[in-house]
XYZ file of C-alpha atoms in Angstrom:
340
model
C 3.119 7.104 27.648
C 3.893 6.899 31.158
C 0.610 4.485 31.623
C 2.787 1.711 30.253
C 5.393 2.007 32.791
C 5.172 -0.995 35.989
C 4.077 0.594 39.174
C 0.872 0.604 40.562
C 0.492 4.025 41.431
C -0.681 6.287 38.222
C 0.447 9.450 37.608
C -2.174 12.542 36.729
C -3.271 12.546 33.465
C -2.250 16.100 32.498
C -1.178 19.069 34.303
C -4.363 20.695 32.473
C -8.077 19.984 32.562
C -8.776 17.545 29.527
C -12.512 17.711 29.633
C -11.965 20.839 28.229
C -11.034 22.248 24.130
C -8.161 24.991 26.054
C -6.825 22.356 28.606
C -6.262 20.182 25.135
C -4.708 22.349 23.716
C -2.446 23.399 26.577
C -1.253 19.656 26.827
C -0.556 18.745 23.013
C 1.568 21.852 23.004
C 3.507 20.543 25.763
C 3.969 17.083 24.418
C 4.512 17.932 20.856
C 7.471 20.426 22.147
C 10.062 19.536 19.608
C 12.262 20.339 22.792
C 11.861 16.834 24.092
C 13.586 15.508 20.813
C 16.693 16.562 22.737
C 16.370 14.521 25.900
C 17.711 11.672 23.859
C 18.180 7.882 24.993
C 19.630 8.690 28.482
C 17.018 11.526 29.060
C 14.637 9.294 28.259
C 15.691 6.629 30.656
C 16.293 9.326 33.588
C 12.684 10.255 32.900
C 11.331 6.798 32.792
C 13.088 6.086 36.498
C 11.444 8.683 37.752
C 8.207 7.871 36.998
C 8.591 4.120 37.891
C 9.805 6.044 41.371
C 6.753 7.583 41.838
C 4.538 4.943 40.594
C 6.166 2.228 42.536
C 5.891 4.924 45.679
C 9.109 6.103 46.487
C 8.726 9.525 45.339
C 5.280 10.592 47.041
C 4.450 13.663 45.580
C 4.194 15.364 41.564
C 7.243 18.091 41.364
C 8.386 19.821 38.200
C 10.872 17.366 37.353
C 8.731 14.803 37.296
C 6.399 16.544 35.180
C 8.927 17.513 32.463
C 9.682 13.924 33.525
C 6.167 12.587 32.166
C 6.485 15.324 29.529
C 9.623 13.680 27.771
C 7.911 10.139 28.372
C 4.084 11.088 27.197
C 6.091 12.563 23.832
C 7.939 9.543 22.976
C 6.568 6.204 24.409
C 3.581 4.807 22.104
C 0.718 4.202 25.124
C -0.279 0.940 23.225
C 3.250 -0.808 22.814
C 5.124 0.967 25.431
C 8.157 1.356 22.864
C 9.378 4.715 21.615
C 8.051 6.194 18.018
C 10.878 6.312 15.858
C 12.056 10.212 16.039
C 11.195 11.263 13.210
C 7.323 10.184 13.097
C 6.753 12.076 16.704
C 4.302 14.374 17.339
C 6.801 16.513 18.637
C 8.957 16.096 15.211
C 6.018 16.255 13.132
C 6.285 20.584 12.083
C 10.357 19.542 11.179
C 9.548 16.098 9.166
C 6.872 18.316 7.097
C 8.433 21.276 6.633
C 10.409 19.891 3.786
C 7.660 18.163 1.781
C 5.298 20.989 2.074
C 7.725 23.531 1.010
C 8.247 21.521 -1.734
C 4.580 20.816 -2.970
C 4.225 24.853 -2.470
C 6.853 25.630 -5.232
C 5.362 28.108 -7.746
C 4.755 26.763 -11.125
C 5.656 22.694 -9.873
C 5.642 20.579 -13.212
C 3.617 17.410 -13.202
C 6.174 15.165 -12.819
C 7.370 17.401 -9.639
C 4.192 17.185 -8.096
C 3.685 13.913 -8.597
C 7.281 12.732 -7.012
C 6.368 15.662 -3.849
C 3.113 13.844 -3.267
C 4.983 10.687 -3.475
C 7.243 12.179 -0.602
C 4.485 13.486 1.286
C 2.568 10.498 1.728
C 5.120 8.240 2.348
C 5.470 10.448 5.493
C 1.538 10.244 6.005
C 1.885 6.252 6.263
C 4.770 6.641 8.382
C 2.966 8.892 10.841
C 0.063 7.633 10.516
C 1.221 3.911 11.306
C 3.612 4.596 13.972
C 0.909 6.785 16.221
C -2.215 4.744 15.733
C -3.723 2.093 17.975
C -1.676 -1.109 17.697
C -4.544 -2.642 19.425
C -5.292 -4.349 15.778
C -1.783 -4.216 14.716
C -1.286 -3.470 10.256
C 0.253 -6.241 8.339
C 2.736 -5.730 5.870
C 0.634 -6.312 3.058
C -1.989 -4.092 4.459
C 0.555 -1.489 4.860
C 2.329 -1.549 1.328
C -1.807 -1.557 -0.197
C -2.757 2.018 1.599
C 0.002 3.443 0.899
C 0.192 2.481 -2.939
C -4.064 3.736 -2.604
C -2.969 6.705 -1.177
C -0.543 7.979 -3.065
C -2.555 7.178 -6.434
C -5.724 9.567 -5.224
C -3.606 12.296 -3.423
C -1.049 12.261 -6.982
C -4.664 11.912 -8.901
C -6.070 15.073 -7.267
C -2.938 17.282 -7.478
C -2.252 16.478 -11.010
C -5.968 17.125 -11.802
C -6.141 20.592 -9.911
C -2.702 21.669 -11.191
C -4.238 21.167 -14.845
C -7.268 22.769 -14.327
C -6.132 26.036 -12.975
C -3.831 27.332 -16.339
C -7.394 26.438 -18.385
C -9.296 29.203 -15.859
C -10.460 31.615 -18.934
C -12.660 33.446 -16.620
C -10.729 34.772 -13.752
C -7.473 37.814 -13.484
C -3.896 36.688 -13.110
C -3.835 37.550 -9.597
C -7.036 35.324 -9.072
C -5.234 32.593 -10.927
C -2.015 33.024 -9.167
C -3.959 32.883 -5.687
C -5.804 30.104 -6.881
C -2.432 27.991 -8.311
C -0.830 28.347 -4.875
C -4.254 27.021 -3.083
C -3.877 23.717 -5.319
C -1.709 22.113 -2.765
C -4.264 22.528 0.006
C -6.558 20.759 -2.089
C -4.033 17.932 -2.579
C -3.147 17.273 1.003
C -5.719 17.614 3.001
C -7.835 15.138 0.830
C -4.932 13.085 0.627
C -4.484 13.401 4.217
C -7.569 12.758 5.000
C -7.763 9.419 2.969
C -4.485 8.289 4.287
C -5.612 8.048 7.862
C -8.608 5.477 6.663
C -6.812 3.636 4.594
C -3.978 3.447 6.711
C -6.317 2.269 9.627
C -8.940 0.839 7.674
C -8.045 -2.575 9.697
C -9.117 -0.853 13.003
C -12.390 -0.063 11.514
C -12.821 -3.925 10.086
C -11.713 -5.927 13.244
C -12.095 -3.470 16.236
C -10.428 -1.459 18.639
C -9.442 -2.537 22.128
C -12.124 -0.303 25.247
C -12.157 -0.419 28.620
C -14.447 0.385 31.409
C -13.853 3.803 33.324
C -12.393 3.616 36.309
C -13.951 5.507 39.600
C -12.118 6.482 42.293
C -13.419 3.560 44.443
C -11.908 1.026 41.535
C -8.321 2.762 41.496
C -8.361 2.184 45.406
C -9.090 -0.891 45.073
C -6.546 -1.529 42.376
C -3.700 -0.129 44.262
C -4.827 -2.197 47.595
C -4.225 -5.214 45.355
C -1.250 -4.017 43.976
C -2.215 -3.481 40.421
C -1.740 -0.905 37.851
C -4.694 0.678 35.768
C -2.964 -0.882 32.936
C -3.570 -4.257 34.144
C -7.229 -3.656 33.296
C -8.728 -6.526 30.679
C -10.274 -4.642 27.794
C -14.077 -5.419 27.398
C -13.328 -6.403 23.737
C -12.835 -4.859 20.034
C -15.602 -2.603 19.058
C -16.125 -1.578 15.480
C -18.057 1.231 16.262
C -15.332 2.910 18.530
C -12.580 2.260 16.016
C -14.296 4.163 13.252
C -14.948 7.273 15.751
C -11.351 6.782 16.159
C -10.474 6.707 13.078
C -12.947 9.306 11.977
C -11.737 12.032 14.510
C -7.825 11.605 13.303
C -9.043 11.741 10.007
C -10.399 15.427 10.232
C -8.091 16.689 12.933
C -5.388 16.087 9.964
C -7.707 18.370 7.990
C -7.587 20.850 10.486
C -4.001 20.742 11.135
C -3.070 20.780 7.597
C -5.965 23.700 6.518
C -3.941 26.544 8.081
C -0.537 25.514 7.288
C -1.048 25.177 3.331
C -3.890 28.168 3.213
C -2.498 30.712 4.879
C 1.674 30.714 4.293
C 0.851 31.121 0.629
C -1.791 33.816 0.660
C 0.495 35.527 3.434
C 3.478 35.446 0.261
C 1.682 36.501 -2.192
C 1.123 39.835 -0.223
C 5.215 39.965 0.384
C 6.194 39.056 -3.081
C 4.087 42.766 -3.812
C 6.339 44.858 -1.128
C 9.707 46.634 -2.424
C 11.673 44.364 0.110
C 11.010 41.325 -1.558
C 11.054 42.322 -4.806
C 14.805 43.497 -4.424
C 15.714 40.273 -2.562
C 14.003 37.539 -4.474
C 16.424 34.942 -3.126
C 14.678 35.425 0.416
C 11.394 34.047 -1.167
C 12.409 30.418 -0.474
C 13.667 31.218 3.152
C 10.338 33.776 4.196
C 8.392 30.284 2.957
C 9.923 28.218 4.745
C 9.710 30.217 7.701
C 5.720 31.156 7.601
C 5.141 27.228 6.921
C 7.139 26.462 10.205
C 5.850 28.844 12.517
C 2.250 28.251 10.875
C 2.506 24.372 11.659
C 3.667 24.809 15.667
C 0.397 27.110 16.097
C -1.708 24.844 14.063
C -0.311 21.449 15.174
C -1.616 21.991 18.695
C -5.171 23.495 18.126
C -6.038 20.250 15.414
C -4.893 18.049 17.731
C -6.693 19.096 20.821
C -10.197 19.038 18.479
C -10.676 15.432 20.143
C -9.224 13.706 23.220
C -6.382 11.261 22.632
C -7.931 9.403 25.463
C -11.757 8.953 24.117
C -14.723 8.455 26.568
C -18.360 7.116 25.007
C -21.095 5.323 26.385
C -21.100 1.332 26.287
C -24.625 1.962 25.144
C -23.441 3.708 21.939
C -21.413 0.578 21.117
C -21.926 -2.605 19.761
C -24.707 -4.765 21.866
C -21.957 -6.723 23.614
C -20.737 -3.894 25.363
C -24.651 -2.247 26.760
C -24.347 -2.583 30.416
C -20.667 -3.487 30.534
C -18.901 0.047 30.992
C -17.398 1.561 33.831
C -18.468 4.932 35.762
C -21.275 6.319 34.732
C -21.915 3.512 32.257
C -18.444 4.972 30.238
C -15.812 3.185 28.680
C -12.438 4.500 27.191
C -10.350 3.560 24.404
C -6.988 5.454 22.666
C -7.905 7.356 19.597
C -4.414 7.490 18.131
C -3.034 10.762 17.414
């Protein structure tokens, strides 16, 4: 993010108010814009000059091209690390990279052995995301790494396989039911899975801590920029356990809510098609009409589960760990990245 850039004089946060759910939402549809994936390496360094140029002074005032500027920067630098997220783990790639995996688990009448190898896909991608956007404040080892993901793909495969077997034994209920219910089995499947992934993934946060820091007031960013220091330069008050597994906690269910809409309603939405004369006659469009509810399905949803909780988290020291009462910032607060 354009935090991690040098220059002592910080951009705004957002072109939108944060505080509140709307704002959010207006800002993680503007950095998840799969539009920035096209700025490339050069865009990306034109962006990042011109943000050093206003942080460093020499451009004095916010214009638009310094906000598509930040916009192109706040979508590809990780705020921890100050390095770029591999392309295809973005935020901003995220609706692409799943739109193959979760057409895939949606196949009508998937085998065992297919679900099992699309879960393995999807959660691969899980641990991918998953590692690449959370806090590197308590960075993963390897060994760490290869143990969630082998954990997570045995219960996400576990509870897919189990579903998928026990809707065909459904005695009780009319084909239709059964054929709504077969095509719901996925939801099931990923958004425990998903869910799981993001703890196990980051269950190191939640054991050593997460970097916080005090909140700044206006008189302390003054004072900053007299002495010619960033906000960034800021020591962090120390790992707390307790804001790690709010952290962790809050990704967990936005993943829930992202992936709710996007494997609930594209299939129940088919299932009404797959009745109209159209459809019938042109069976072969089944696949693409899919494809194309899941995609336009996950840019709506991505957005709205994202902007549940702010990336940038505000608590009271009080609510932490003892070693923290008495230490925050403004109004007692201190402020620590949630991960996305």
């Amino acid at each position: 993010m354009s935090a991690s850039l040098p220059g002592n004089r910080e951009l705004p946060e957002s072109q939108y108010d944060l505080s509140t759910y709307w704002g959010r939402v207006r800002h993680t549809a503007s950095i998840t814009d799969p539009r920035t994936l096209l700025a490339g390496t050069s865009g990306l360094e034109n962006a990042k000059k011109l943000i050093v140029a206003y942080k460093q002074g020499e451009i004095k005032e916010m214009t638009p091209e310094l906000w598509k500027a930040k916009k192109i920067v706040d979508s590809t630098i990780h705020p921890d690390t100050g390095e770029p997220v591999m392309l295809p783990f973005r935020m901003s790639c995220f609706a692409l990279s799943n739109l193959v995996v979760t057409a895939g688990m949606l196949t009508p009448g998937l085998s065992n052995t297919g679900t099992v190898l699309w879960q393995i896909g999807n959660q691969s991608l899980n641990v991918a995301i998953n590692n690449a956007n959370a806090n590197k404040s308590t960075p993963l080892s390897y060994s760490k790494l290869a143990q969630s993901y082998f954990l997570a793909v045995g219960a996400s495969c576990s509870v897919a396989v189990g579903l998928n077997s026990l809707v065909p034994r459904l005695k009780r209920v009319t084909p239709s039911t059964k054929l709504i219910l077969s095509r719901l089995v996925p939801f099931a499947a990923v958004a425990s899975a998903g869910f799981l992934n993001v703890f196990l993934m980051r269950g190191e946060e939640m054991r050593v801590g997460i970097d916080v820091y005090p909140v700044l007031s206006a008189t302390d960013k003054a004072k900053l920029a007299a002495e010619g220091k960033a906000e960034g330069e800021v020591p962090s008050l120390g790992k707390s356990k307790k804001a790690a597994t709010l952290a962790v906690g809050e990704t967990a269910l936005s993943r829930v809510l992202n992936s709710s809409p996007i494997m609930v309603v594209p299939p129940l939405i088919l299932v009404r098609l797959q009745r109209t004369n159209w459809l019938r006659n042109n069976p072969r469009m089944t696949l693409p009409v899919n494809l194309g509810l899941i995609l336009g399905m996950s840019y709506i949803a991505l957005p709205l589960a994202l902007a549940a909780f702010p990336q940038r988290q505000r608590i009271s020291a009080e609510s932490l760990e003892e070693e923290f009462h008495g230490r925050g910032g403004e109004g007692g607060m201190v402020v620590f990245n949630r991960g996305i």
